[in-house]
Short mmCIF file of C-alpha atoms and ligand atoms in Angstrom, two decimals:
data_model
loop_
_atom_site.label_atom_id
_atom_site.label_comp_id
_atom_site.label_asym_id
_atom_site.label_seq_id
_atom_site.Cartn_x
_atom_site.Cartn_y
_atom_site.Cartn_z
CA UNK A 1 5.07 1.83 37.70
CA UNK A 2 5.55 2.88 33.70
CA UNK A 3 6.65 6.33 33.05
CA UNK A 4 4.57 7.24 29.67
CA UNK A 5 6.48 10.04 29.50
CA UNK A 6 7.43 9.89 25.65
CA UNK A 7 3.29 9.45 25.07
CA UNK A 8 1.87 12.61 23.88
CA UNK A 9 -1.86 14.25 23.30
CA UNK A 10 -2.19 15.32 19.99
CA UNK A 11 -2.54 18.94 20.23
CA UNK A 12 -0.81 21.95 17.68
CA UNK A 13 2.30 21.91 20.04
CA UNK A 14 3.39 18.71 20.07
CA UNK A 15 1.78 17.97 16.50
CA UNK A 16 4.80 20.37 15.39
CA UNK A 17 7.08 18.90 17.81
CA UNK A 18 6.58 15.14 16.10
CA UNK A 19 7.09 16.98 13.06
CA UNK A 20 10.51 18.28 13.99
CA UNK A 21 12.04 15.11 14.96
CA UNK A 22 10.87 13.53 11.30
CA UNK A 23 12.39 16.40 9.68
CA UNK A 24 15.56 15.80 11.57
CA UNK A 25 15.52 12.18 10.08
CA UNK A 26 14.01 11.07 14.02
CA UNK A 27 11.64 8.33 14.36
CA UNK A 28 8.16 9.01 16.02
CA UNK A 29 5.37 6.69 16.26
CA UNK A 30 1.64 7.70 15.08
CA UNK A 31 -1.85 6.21 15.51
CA UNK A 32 -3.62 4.77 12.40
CA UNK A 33 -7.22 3.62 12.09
CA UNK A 34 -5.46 -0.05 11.16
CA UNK A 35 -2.80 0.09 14.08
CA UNK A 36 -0.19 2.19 15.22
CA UNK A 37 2.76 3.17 12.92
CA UNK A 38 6.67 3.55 13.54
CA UNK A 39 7.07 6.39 10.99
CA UNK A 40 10.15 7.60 9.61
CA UNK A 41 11.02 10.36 6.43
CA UNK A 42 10.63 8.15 3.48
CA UNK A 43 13.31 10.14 1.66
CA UNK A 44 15.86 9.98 4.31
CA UNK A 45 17.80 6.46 4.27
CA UNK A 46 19.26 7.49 7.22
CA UNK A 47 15.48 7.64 9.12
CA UNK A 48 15.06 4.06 7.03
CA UNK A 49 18.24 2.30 8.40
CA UNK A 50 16.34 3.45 12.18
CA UNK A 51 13.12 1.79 11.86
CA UNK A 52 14.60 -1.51 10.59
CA UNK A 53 16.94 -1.25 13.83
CA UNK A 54 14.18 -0.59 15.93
CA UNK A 55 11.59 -3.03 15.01
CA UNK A 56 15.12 -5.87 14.04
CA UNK A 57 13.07 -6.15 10.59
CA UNK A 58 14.76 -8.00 8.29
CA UNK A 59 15.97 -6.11 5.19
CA UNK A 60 13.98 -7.73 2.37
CA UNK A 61 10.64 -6.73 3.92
CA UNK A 62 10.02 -3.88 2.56
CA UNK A 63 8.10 -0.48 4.13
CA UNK A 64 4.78 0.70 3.02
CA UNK A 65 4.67 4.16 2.08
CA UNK A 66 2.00 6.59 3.44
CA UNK A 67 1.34 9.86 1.57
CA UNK A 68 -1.58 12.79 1.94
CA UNK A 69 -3.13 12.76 -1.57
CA UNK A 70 -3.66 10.39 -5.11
CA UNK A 71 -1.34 13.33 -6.24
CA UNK A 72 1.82 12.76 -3.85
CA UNK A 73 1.27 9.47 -4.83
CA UNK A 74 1.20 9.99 -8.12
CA UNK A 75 4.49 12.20 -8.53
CA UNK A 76 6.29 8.71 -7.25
CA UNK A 77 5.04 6.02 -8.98
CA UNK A 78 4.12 5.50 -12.76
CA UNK A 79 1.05 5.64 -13.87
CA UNK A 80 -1.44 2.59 -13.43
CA UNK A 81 -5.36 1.63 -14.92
CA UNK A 82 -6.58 1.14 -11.50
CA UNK A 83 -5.04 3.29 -9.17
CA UNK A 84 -7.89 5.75 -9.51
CA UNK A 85 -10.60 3.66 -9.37
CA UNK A 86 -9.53 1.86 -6.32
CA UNK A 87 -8.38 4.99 -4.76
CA UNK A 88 -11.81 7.06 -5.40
CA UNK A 89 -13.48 3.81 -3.65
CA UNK A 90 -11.59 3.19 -1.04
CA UNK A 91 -8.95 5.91 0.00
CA UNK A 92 -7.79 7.55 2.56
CA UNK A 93 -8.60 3.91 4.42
CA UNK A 94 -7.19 0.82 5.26
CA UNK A 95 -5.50 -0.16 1.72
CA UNK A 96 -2.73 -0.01 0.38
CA UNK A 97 -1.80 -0.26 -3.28
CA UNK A 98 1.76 -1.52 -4.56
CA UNK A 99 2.87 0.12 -7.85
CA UNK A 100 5.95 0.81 -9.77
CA UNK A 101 8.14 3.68 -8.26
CA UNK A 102 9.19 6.12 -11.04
CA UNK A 103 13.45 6.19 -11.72
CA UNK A 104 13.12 9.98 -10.46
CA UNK A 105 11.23 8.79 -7.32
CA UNK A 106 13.54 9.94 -4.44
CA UNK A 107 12.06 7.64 -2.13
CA UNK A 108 14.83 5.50 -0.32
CA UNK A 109 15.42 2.66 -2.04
CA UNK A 110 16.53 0.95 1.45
CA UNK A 111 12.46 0.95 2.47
CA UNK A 112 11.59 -0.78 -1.24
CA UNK A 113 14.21 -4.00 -0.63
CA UNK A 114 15.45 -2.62 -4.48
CA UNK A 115 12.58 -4.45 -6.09
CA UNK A 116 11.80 -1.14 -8.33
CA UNK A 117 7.56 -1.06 -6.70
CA UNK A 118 6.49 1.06 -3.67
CA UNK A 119 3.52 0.20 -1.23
CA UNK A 120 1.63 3.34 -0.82
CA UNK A 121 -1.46 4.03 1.29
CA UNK A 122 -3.25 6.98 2.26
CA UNK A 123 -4.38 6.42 5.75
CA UNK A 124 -7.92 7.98 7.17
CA UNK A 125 -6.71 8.86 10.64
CA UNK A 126 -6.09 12.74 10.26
CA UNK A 127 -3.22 13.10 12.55
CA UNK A 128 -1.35 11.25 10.71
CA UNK A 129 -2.64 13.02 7.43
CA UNK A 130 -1.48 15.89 9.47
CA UNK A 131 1.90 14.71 9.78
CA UNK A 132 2.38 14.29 6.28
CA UNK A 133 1.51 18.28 5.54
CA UNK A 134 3.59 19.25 8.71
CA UNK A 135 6.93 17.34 7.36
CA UNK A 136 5.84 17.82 3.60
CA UNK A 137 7.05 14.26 2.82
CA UNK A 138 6.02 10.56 2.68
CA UNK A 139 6.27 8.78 5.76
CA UNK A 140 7.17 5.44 5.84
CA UNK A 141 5.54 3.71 8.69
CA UNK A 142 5.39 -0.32 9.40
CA UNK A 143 3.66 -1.28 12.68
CA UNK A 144 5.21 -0.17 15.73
CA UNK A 145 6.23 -3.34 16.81
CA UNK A 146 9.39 -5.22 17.26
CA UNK A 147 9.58 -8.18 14.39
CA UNK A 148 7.18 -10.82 14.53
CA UNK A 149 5.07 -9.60 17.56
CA UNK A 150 1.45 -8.46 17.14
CA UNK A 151 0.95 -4.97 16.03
CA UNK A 152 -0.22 -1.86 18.59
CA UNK A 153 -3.22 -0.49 18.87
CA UNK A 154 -2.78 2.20 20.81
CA UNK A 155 -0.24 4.22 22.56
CA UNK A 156 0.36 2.25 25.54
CA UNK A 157 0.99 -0.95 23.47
CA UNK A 158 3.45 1.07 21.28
CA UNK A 159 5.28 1.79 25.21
CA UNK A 160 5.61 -1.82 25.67
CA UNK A 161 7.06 -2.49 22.50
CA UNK A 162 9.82 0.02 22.74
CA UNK A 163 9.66 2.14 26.02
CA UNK A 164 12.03 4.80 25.82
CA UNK A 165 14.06 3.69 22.69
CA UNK A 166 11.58 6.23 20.91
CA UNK A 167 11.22 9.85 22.22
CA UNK A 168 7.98 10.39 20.72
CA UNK A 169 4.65 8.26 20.88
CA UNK A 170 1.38 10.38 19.68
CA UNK A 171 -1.68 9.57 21.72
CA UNK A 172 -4.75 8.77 18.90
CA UNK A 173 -6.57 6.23 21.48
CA UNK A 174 -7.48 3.01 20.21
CA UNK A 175 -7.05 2.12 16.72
CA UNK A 176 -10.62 1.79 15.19
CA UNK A 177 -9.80 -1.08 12.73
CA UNK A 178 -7.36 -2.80 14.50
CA UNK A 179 -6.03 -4.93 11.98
CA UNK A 180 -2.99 -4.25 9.16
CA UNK A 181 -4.27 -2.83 6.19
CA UNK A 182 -5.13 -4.62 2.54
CA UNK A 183 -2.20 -4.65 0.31
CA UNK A 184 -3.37 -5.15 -3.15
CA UNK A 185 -0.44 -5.67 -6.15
CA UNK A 186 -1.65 -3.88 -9.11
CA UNK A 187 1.44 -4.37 -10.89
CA UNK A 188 -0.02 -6.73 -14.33
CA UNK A 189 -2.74 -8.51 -13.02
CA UNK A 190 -4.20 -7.25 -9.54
CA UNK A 191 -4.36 -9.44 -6.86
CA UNK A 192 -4.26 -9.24 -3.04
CA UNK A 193 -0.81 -9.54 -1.11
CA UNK A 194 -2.72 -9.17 1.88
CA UNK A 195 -5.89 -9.41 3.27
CA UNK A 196 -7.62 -6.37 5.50
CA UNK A 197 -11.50 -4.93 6.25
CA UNK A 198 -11.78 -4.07 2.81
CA UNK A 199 -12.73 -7.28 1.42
CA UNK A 200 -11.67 -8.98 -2.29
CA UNK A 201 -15.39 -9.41 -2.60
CA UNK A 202 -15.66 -5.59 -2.22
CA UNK A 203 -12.49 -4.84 -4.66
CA UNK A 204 -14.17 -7.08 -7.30
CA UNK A 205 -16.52 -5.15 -7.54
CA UNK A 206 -14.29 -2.02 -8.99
CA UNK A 207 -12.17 -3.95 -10.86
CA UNK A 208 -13.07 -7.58 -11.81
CA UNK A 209 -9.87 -9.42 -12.82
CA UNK A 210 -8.19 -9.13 -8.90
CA UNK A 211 -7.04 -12.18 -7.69
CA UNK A 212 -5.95 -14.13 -4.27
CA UNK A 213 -2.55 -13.80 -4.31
CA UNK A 214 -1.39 -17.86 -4.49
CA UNK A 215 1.76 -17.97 -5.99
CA UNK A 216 4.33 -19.52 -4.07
CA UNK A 217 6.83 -17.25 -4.15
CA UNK A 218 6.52 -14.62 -1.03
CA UNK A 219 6.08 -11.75 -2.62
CA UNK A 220 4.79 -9.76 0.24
CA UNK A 221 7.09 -10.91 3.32
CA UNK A 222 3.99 -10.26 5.65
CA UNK A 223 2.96 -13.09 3.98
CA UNK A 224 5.53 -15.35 6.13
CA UNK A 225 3.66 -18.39 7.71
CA UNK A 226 4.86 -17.43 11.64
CA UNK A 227 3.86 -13.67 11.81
CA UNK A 228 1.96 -11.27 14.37
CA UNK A 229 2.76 -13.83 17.13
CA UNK A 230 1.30 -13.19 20.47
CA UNK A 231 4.11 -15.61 22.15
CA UNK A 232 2.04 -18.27 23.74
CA UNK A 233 0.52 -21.06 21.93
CA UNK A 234 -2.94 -20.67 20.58
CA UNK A 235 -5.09 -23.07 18.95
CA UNK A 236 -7.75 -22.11 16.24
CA UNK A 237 -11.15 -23.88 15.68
CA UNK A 238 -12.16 -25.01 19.14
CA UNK A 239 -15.13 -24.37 21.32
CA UNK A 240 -13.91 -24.18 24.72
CA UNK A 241 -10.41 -23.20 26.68
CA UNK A 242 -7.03 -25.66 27.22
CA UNK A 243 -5.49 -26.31 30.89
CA UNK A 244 -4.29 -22.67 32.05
CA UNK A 245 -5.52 -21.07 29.01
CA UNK A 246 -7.69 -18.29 27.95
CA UNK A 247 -10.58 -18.76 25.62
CA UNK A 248 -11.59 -16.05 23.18
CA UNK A 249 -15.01 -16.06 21.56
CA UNK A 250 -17.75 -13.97 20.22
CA UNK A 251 -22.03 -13.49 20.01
CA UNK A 252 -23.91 -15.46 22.64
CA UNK A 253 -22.17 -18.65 24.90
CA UNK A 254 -22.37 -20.20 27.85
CA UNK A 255 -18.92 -20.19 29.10
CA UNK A 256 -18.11 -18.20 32.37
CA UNK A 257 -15.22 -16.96 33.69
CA UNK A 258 -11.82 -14.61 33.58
CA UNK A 259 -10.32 -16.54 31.16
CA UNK A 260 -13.47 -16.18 28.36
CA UNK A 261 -12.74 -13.48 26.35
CA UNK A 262 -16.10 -12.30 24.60
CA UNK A 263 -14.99 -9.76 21.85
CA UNK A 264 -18.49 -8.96 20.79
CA UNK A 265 -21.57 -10.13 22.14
CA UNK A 266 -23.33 -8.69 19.10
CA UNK A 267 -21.34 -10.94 17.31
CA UNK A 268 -19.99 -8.36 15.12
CA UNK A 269 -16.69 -9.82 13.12
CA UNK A 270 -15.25 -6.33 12.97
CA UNK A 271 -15.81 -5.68 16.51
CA UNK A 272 -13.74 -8.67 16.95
CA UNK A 273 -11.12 -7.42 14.78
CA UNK A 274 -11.07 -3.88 16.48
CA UNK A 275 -10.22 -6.06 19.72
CA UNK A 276 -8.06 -8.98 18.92
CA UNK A 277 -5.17 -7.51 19.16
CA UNK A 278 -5.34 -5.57 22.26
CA UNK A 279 -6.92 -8.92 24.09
CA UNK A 280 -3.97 -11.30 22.82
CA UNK A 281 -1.42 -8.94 24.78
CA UNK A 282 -3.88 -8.44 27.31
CA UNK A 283 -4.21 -12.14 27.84
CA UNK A 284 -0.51 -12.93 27.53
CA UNK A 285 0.08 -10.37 30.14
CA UNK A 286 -2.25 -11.95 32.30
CA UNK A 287 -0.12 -14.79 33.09
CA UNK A 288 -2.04 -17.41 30.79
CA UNK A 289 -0.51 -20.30 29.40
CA UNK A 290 -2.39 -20.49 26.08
CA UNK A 291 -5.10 -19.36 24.05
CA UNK A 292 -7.64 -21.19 22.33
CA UNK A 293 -10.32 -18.98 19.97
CA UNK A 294 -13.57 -19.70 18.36
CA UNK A 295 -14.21 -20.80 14.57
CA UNK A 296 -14.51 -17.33 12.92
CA UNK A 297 -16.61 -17.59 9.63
CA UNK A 298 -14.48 -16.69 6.42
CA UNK A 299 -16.17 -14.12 4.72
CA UNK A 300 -15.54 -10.38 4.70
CA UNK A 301 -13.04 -9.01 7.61
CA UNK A 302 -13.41 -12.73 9.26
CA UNK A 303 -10.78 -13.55 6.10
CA UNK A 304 -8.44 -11.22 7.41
CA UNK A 305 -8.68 -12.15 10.75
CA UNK A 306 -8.46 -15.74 10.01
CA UNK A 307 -4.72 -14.67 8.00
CA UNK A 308 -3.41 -13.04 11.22
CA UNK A 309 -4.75 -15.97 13.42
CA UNK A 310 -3.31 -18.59 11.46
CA UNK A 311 0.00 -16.97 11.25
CA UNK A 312 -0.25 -16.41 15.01
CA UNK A 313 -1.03 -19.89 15.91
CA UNK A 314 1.97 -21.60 13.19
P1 AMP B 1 3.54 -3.63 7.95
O1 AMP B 1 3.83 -2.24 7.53
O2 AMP B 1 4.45 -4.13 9.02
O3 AMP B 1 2.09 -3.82 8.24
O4 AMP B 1 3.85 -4.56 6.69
C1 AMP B 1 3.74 -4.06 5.37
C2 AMP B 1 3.36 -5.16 4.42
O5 AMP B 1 3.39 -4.67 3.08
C3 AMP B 1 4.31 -6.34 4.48
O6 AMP B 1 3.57 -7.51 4.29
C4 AMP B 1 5.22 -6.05 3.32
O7 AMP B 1 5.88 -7.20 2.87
C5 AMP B 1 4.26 -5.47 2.30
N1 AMP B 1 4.95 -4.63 1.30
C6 AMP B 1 5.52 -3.43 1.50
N2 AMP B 1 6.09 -2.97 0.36
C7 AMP B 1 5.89 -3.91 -0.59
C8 AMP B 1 6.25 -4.02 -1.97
N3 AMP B 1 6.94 -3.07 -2.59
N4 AMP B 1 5.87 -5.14 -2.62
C9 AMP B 1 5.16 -6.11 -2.00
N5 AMP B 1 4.80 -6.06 -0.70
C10 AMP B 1 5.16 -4.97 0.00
MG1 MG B 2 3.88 -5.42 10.77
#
């Protein structure tokens, strides 16, 4: 049996307790409406140097930044045409923005891999919004996973991930989105580092000039072809499951049995993005051998979910 000890509700109390161990340049993990977050006192290198310990992240890949207002963000970074009309469209949500840090930024320059820009985001969930006043700094916060596995979506997920190497795990149930944010350069010319729910269709239409981000130099190490791996083969594009393996699908089918996986029967891509996550660990856990998933259109979130599943299945 697991002791979830080190899982907390998120009442006042222990709201102020989490806050305490950030303060103290402890690490404490927090729900997000993307996925959960290993977060950490964005000035304190010393709180930086833990979470690339914890998760065995490799230096260059640098730490998005999450903050409580466009104002925090703005009194780190230098100023930028489209911050505000991205941000008045989109934030607090599941984007993140990567902009110049200003010279008198004290943001660690451990979390930024010294390239001189900052990803910052303003997440939705208010616990962790809460965090933010409680500490009255950034928090830097990756996904609370070890390097190269697939991200947490809730607490317990976060527990198998670490156990007990973190004193502090905040309850928020199950992440709503499920998948990592957007991360859109707006550095020069916009364009998207990353893909997430909010779509580039839906960024075009604030500002026009954003582009897919194809240049071949990895700007964005999330960006790495093997990535969010669930640690059994899977196969993309088919229609039914391998020897020993699990099938997941979505909308109406015929297939029966414990290994189908039917994310939504509405057939709702986001619905299958809330889920995917949670059911590849499920699945793994379950003893099977593979996993094989259904063609998932590529428009809207089914683009972002396509990224994760291709790095996943490389
Ligand atoms: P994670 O927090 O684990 O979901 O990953 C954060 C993503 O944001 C990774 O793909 C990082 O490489 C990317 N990122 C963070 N900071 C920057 C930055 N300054 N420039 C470009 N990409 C960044
Ligand atoms: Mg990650």
């Amino acid at each position: 049996m697991k002791n979830y000890s080190n899982i907390f509700k998120p009442t006042k109390k222990n709201l102020i307790k989490a806050a305490k161990i950030l303060k103290n340049s402890g690490i404490v993990a927090l729900p997000t409406e993307t996925v959960y977050g290993l977060a950490a006192n964005a000035y304190s290198a010393k709180a930086i140097h833990k979470v690339y310990q914890l998760k065995k992240r490799p230096k260059k890949n640098p730490l998005i930044v999450h903050f409580d207002t466009l104002n925090s963000i703005k009194k780190e970074t230098e100023p930028n045409l489209y911050l505000n009309k991205l941000f008045n469209k989109f934030s607090p949500g599941p984007i993140t923005y990567v902009l110049k840090l200003k010279k008198s930024s004290r943001i660690s320059r451990k979390l930024t891999n010294q390239s001189g820009t900052v990803a910052c985001r303003v997440p939705a969930n208010s616990y962790f919004r809460k965090m933010i006043k409680l500490t009255k700094t950034p928090l830097a916060a990756p996904s609370a996973n070890v390097s190269n596995h697939v991200s947490p979506t809730s607490a317990k997920d976060v527990y198998d991930e670490f156990g007990k190497k973190i004193k502090f795990i905040l309850d928020g149930k199950q992440s709503k989105i499920g998948l990592e944010s957007t991360v859109i350069n707006l550095i020069d010319k916009p364009n998207i580092l990353r893909p997430g729910k909010i779509s580039i269709t839906e960024i075009k239409r604030v500002i026009k000039n954003v582009k897919k981000n194809k240049s071949k130099k990895i700007l964005s190490p999330g960006q790495l072809k093997k990535h969010y791996s669930p640690g059994i083969p899977m196969y993309l594009d088919k229609t039914k499951p391998k020897i020993d393996g699990a099938y997941i699908t979505f909308g109406k089918t015929s297939l029966k049995g414990k290994n189908i996986f039917n994310l939504s029967k509405q057939g709702s891509l986001e619905e299958v993005g809330k889920k995917l996550y949670q059911k590849l660990r499920f699945i793994k856990k379950q003893g099977f051998k593979n996993i094989s998933v259904k063609k998932i259109p590529n428009q809207g979130i089914g683009i972002a979910i396509n990224d994760r599943l291709k790095r996943a299945s490389s």
